[in-house]
CSV table of C-alpha atoms in Angstrom, one decimal:
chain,number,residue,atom,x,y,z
A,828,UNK,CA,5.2,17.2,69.5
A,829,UNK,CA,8.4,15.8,69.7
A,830,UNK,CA,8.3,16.0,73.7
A,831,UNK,CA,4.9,13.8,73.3
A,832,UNK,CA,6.4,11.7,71.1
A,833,UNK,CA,9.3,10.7,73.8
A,834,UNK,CA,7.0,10.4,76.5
A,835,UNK,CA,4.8,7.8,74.6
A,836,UNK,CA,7.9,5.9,74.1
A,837,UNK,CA,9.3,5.8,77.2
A,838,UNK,CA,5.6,4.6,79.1
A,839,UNK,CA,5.5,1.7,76.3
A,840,UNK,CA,9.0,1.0,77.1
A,841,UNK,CA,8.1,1.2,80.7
A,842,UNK,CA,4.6,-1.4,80.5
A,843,UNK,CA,6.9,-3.7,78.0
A,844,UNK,CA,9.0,-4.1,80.9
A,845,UNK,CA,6.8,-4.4,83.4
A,846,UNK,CA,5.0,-7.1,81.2
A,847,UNK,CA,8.2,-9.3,81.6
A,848,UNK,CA,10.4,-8.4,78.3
A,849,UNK,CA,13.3,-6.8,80.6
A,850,UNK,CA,15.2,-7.5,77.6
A,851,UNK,CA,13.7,-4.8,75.2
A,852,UNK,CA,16.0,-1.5,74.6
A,853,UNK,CA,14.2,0.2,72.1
A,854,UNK,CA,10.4,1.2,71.1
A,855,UNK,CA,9.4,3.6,68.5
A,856,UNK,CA,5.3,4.5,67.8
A,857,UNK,CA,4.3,5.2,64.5
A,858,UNK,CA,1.5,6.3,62.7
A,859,UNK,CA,0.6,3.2,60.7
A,860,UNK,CA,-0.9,-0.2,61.5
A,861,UNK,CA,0.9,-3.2,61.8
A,862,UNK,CA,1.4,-4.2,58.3
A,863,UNK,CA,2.8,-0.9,57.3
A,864,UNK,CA,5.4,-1.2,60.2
A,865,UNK,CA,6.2,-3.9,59.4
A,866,UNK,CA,6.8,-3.1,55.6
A,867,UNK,CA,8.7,-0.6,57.2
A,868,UNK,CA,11.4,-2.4,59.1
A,869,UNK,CA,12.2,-4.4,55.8
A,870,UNK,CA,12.6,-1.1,53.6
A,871,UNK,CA,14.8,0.1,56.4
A,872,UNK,CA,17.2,-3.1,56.3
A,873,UNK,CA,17.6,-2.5,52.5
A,874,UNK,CA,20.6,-0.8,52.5
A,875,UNK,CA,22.4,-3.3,55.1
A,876,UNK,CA,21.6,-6.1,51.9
A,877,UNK,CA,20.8,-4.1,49.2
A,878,UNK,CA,21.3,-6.8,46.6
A,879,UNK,CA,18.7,-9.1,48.5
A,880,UNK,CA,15.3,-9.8,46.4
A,881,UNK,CA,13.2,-12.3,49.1
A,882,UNK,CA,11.8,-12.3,52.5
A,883,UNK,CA,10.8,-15.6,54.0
A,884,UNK,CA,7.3,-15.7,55.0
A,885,UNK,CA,6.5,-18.7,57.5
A,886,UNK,CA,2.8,-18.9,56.3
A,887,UNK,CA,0.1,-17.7,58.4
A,888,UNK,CA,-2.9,-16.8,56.5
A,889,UNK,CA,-3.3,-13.1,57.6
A,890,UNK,CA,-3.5,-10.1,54.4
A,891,UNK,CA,-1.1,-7.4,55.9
A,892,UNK,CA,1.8,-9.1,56.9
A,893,UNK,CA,2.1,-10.8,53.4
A,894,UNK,CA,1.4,-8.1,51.8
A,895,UNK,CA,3.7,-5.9,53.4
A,896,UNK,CA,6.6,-7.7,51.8
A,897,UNK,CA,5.3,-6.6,48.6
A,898,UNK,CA,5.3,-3.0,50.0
A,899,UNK,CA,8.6,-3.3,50.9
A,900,UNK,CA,9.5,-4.5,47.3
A,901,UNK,CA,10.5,-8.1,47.8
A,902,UNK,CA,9.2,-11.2,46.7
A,903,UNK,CA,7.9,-14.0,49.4
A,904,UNK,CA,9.7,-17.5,49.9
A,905,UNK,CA,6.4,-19.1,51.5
A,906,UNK,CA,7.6,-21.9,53.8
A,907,UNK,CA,4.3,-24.2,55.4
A,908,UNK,CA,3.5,-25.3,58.9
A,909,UNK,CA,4.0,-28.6,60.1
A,910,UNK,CA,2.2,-30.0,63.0
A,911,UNK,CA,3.3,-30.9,66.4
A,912,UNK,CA,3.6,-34.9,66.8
A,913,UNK,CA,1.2,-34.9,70.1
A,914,UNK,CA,-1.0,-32.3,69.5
A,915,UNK,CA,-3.1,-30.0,66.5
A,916,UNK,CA,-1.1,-27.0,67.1
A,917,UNK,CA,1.0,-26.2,63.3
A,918,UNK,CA,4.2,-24.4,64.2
A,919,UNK,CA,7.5,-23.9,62.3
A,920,UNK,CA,9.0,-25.5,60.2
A,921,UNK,CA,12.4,-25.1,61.4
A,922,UNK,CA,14.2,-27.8,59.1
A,923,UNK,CA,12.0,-26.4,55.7
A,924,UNK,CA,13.2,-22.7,56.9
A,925,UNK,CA,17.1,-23.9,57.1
A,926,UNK,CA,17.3,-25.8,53.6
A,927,UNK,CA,15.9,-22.3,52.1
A,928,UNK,CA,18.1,-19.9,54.3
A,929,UNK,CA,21.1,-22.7,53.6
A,930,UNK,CA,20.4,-22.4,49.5
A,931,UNK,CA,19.8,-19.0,48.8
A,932,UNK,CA,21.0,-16.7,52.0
A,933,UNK,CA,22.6,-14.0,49.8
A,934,UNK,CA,19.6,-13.6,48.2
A,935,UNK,CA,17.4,-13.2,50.8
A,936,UNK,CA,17.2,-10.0,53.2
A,937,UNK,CA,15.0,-11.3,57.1
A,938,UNK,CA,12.3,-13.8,57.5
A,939,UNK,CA,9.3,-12.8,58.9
A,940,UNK,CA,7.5,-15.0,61.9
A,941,UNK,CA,4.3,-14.6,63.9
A,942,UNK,CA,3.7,-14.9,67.4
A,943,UNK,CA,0.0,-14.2,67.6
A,944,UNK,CA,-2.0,-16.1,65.6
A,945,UNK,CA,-6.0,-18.3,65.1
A,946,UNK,CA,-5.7,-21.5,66.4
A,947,UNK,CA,-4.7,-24.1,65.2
A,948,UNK,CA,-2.0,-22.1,64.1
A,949,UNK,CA,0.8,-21.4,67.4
A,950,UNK,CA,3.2,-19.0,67.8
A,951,UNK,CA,6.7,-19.5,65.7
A,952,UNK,CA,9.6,-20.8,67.6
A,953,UNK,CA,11.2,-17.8,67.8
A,954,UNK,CA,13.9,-18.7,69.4
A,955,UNK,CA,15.0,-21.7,66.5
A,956,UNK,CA,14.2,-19.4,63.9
A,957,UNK,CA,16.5,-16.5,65.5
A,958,UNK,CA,19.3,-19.3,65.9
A,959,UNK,CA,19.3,-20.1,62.0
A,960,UNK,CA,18.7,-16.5,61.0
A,961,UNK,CA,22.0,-15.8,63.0
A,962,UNK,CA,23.8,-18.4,61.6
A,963,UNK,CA,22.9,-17.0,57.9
A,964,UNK,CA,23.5,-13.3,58.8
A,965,UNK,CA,19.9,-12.8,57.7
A,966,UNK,CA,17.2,-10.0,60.0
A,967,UNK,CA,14.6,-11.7,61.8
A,968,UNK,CA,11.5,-9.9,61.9
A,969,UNK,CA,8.6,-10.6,64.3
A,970,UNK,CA,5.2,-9.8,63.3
A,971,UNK,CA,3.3,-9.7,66.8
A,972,UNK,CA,-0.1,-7.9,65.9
A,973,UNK,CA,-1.7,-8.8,69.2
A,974,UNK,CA,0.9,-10.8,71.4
A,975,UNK,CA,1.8,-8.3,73.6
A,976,UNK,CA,-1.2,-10.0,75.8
A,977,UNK,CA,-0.3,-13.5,75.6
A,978,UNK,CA,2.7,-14.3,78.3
A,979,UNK,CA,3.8,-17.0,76.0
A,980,UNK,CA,4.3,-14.7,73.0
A,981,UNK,CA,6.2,-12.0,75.3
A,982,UNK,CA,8.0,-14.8,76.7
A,983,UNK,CA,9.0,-16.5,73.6
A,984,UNK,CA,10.4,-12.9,72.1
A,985,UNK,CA,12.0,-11.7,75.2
A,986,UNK,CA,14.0,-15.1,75.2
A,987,UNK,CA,15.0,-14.8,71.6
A,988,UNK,CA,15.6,-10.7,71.3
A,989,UNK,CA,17.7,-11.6,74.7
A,990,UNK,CA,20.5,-13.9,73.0
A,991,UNK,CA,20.1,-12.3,69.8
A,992,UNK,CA,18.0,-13.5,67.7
A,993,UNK,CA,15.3,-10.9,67.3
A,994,UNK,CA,16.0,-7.4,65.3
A,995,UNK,CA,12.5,-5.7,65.5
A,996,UNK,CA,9.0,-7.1,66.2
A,997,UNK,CA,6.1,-5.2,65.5
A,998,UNK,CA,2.8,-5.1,67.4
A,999,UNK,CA,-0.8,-3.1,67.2
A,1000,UNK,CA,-1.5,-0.4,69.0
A,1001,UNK,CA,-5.5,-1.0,69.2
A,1002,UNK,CA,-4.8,-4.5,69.9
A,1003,UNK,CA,-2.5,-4.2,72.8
A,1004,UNK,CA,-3.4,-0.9,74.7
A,1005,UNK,CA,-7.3,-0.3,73.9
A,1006,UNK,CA,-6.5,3.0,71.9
A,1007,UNK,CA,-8.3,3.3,68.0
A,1008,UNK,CA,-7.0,1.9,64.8
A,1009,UNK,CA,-4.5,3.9,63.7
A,1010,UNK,CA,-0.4,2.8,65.7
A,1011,UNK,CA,1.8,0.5,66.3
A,1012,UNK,CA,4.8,-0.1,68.2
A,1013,UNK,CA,8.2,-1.6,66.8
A,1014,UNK,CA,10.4,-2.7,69.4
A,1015,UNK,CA,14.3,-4.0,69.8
A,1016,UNK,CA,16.9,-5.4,71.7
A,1017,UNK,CA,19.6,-2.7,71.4
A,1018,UNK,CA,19.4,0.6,71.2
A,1019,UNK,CA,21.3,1.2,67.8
A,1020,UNK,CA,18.8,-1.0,66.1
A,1021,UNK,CA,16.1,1.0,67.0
A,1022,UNK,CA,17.6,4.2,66.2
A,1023,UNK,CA,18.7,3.0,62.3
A,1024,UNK,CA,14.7,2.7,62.0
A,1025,UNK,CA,13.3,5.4,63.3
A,1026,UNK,CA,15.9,7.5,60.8
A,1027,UNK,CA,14.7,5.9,58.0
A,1028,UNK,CA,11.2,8.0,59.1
A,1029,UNK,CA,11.1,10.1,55.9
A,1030,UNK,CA,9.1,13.3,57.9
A,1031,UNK,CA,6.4,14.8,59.7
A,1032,UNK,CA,3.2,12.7,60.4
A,1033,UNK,CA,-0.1,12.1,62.5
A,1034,UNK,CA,1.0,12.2,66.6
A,1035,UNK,CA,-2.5,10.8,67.2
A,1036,UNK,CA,-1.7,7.6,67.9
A,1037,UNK,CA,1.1,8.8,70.3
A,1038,UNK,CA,-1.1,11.0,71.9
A,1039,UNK,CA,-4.0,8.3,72.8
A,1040,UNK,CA,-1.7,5.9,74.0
A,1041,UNK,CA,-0.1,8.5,76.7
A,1042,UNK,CA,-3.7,9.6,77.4
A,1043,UNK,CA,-4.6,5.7,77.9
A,1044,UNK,CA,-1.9,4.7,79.9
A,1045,UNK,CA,-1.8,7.8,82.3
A,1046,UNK,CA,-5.4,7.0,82.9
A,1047,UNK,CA,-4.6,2.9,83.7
A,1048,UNK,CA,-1.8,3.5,85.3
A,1049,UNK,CA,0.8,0.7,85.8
A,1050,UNK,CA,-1.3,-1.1,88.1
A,1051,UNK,CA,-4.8,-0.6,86.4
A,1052,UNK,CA,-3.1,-2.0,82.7
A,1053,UNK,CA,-1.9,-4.8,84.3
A,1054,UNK,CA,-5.0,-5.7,85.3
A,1055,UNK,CA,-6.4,-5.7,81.9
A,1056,UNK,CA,-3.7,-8.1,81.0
A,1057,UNK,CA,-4.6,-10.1,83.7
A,1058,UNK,CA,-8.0,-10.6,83.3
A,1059,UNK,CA,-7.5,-11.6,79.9
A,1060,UNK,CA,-5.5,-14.3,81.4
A,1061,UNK,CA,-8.1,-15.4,83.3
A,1062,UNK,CA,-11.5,-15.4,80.8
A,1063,UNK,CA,-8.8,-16.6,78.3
A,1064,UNK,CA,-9.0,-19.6,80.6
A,1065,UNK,CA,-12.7,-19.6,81.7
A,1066,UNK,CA,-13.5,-19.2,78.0
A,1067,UNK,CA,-11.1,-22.9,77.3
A,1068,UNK,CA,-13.1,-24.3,79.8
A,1069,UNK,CA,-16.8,-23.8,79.0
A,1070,UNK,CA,-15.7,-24.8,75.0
A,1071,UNK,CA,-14.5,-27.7,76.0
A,1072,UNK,CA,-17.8,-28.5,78.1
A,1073,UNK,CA,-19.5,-27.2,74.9
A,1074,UNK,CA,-17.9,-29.5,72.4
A,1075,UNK,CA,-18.3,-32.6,74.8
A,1076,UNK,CA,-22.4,-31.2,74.9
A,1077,UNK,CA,-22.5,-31.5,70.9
A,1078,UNK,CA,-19.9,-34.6,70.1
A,1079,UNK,CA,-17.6,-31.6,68.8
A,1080,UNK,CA,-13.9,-31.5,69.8
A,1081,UNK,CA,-11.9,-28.5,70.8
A,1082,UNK,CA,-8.1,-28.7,69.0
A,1083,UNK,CA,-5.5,-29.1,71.1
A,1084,UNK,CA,-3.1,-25.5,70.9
A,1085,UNK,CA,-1.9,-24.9,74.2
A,1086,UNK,CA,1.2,-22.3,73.0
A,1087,UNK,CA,-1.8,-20.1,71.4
A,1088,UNK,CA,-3.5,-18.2,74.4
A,1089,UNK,CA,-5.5,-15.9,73.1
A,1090,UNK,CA,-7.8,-18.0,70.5
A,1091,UNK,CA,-9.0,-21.7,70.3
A,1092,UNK,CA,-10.6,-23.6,67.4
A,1093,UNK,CA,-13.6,-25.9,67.9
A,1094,UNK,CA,-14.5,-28.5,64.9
A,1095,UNK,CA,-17.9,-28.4,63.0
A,1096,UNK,CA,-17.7,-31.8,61.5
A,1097,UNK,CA,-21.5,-32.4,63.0
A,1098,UNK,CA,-22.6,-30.1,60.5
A,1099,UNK,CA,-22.9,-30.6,56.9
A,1100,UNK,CA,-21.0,-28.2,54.9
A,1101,UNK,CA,-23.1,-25.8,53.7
A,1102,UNK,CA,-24.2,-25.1,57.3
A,1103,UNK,CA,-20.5,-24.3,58.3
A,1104,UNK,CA,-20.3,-21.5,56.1
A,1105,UNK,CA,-23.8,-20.5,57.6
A,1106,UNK,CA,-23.1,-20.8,61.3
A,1107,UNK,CA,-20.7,-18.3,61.0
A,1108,UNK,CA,-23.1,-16.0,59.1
A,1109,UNK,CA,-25.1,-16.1,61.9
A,1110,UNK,CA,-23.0,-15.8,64.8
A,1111,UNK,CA,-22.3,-12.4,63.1
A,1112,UNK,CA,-25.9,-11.6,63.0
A,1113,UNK,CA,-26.0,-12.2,66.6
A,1114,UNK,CA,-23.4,-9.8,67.6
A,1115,UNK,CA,-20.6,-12.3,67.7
A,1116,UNK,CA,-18.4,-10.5,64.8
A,1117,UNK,CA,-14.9,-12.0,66.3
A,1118,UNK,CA,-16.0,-15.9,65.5
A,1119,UNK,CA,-15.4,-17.0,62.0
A,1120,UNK,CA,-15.5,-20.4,60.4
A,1121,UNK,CA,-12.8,-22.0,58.5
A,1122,UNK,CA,-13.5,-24.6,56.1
A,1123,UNK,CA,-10.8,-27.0,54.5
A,1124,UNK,CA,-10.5,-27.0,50.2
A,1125,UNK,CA,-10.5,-23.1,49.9
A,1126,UNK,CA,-7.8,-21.7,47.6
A,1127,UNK,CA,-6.9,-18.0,47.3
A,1128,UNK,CA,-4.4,-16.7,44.9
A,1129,UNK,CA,-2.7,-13.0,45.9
A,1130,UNK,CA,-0.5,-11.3,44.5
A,1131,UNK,CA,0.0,-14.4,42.7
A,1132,UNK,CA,1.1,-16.7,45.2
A,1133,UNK,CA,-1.7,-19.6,45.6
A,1134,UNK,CA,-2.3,-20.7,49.2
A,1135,UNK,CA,-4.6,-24.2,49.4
A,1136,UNK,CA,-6.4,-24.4,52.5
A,1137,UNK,CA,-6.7,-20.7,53.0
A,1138,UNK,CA,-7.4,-19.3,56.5
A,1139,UNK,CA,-5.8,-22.6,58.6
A,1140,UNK,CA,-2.5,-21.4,58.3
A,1141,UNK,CA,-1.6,-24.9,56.6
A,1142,UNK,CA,-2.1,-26.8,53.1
A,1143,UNK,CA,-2.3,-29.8,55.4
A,1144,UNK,CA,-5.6,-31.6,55.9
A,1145,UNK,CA,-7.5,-29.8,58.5
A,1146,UNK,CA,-11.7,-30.5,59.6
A,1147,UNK,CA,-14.0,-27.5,59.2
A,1148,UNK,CA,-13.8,-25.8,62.5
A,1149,UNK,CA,-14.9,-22.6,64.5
A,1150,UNK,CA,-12.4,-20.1,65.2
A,1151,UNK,CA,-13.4,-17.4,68.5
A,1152,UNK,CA,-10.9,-15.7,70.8
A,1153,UNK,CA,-10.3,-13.7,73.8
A,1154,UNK,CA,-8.9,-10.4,73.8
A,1155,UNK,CA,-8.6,-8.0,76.6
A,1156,UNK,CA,-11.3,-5.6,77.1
A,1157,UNK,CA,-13.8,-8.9,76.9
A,1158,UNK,CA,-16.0,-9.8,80.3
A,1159,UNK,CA,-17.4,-12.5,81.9
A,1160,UNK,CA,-20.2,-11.8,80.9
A,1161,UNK,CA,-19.3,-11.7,76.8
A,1162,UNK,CA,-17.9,-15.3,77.6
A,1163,UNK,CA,-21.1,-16.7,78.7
A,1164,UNK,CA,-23.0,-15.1,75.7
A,1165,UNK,CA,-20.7,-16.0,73.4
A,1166,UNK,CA,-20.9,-20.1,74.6
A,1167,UNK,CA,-24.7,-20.1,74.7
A,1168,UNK,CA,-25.1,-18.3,71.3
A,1169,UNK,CA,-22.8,-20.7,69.6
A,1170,UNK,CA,-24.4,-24.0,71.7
A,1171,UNK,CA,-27.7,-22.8,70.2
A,1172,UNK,CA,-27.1,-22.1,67.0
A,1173,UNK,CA,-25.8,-25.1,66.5
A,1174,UNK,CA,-27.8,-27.1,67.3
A,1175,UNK,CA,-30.8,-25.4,65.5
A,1176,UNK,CA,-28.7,-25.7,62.6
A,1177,UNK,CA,-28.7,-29.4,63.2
A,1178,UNK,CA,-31.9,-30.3,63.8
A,1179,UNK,CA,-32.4,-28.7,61.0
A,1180,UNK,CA,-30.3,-30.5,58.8
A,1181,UNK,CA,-30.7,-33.5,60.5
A,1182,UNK,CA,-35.1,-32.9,59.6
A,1183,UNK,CA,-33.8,-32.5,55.5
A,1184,UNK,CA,-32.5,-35.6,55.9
A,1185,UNK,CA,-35.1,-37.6,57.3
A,1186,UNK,CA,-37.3,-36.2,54.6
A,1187,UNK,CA,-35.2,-36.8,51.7
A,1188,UNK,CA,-34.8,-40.5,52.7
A,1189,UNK,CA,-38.5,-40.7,53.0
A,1190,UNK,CA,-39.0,-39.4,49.6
């Protein structure tokens, strides 16, 4: 087990390499999914700060990675996107982030960013947020679910973790390498670092995980995963393309996030509200379960910590829009379905709303 176990490792840290991140020294699998891991990297920092009570969380309205700094037993400092000046993408809010680290850095153990993320929402700026987490003596943790397959989150990593700035980021297994639910894979710039996690391992657990990434990546091979990677590229692309023609077709617009390269957002202000919230009901009846819809006004309390706006990333002023994505694994086919599902549907849904309304008025 243990020789499987190093052999997993090694092939990760082999693809991570080949994927561009030559500055990655370290990769340990485990047998829990990305939220856990990354719960797990803060519990294993405790002792380097053990007076520390808060993580800063640069909001991104995702369940697990909040709630892992609960797991972990610290409180959140929640600090909001801002949006860039020429475009809809929100990003960090690098001066927000230094007044907190500034104020209260004894108190507070890593913050946590995100790389891979719904549109409108873009990856952090890593590479800032690294700089003032360096300047505060404060861990920087990484939360990179799925952004193994976007070049600009590896890049973005690979050019923080290389001056510095990055002590672990954390990334699915299922996501990244086409294996089940069930891994993931933390990953550092020096060795040591990796090494003070992996001891904090308190025993024995599932190899599973281990076992079907080998298993995967012996099949691929180099060659055959790279391919995956790149033809995500490329649909990713395709899939910009025919949205855009589609929201020109129905007088929608597609926001404008060109750091995030895995998902896009296009905005349902055609439709009145209550067939947002039904689109994306039946999208999912259609076999299109990766789409959702994201209105603006929705408020969710957890844990109790209220977030305004919930599921845009932002308590800034956003239009109701439609969130879809492309992972690897998808085909060009899936693209195609996926556009001409979404044009008809919508448009059903108004002329339909659009037939209410010219009967109410007669009434």
């Amino acid at each position: 087990s243990s020789m499987l176990a190093r052999i997993a490792n090694s092939l990760t840290s082999d693809i991570i390499e080949s994927l561009g991140m030559g500055n990655v020294r370290g990769t340990l699998i485990l047998p829990f999914a990305t939220g856990m891991s990354l719960a797990f990297c803060l519990s294993s920092w405790r002792r380097n700060k053990p007076n520390a009570k808060y993580v800063v969380f640069l909001r991104i309205d995702q369940l697990s990675c909040f709630k892992a700094i609960f797991v972990a037993g610290y409180e959140p400092i929640i600090i909001d996107c801002v949006r860039d000046e020429d475009r809809d993408t929100l990003t960090t809010d690098i001066d927000g982030l230094t007044r907190v680290l500034k104020e209260k850095h004894d108190k507070i153990l890593a913050v946590l960013s995100t790389t891979s993320c719904f549109a409108p929402r873009g990856p952090d700026d890593v590479e800032a947020v690294g700089e003032v987490c360096s300047r505060y003596r404060i861990k920087h943790l990484v939360n990179n679910a799925y952004g193994l397959q976007s070049r600009e989150c590896r890049r973005r990593i690979d050019m923080a973790g290389g001056k510095g700035h990055v002590d672990a980021f954390v990334q699915s297994l299922d996501k990244n390498f086409l294996v089940p639910v069930g891994g993931s894979l933390i990953a550092t710039f020096d060795e040591e670092a990796i090494d003070a996690i992996a001891q904090f391992y308190p025993g024995r657990a599932s190899l599973v995980p281990s076992r079907d990434l080998m298993i995967t990546l012996l099949h691929l091979g180099r060659n055959g995963f790279m391919n995956i990677y790149q033809r995500q590229t490329e649909l990713f692309e395709l899939l910009v393309k025919k949205t855009n023609e589609l929201a020109s077709t129905i007088s929608e617009r597609v926001l404008q996030t060109p750091t995030n390269l895995t998902s896009i957002a296009i905005t349902l202000t055609g439709l009145p509200a209550d067939e947002q919230t039904l689109l994306g009901s039946i999208l999912f009846d259609r076999g299109i379960t990766g789409a959702r819809v994201v209105c603006p006004g929705i408020k969710k309390c957890i844990l109790g910590h209220e977030f305004f706006n919930y599921g845009s990333h932002s308590s800034k002023d956003q239009p109701p829009y439609l969130n879809i994505a492309c992972a690897i694994g998808m085909s060009r086919e899936e693209v195609d379905i996926l556009i001409e599902t979404i044009r008809k549907e919508y448009s059903e849904l108004r002329a339909k709303a659009r037939r209410r309304s010219i009967v109410r008025g007669s009434e």
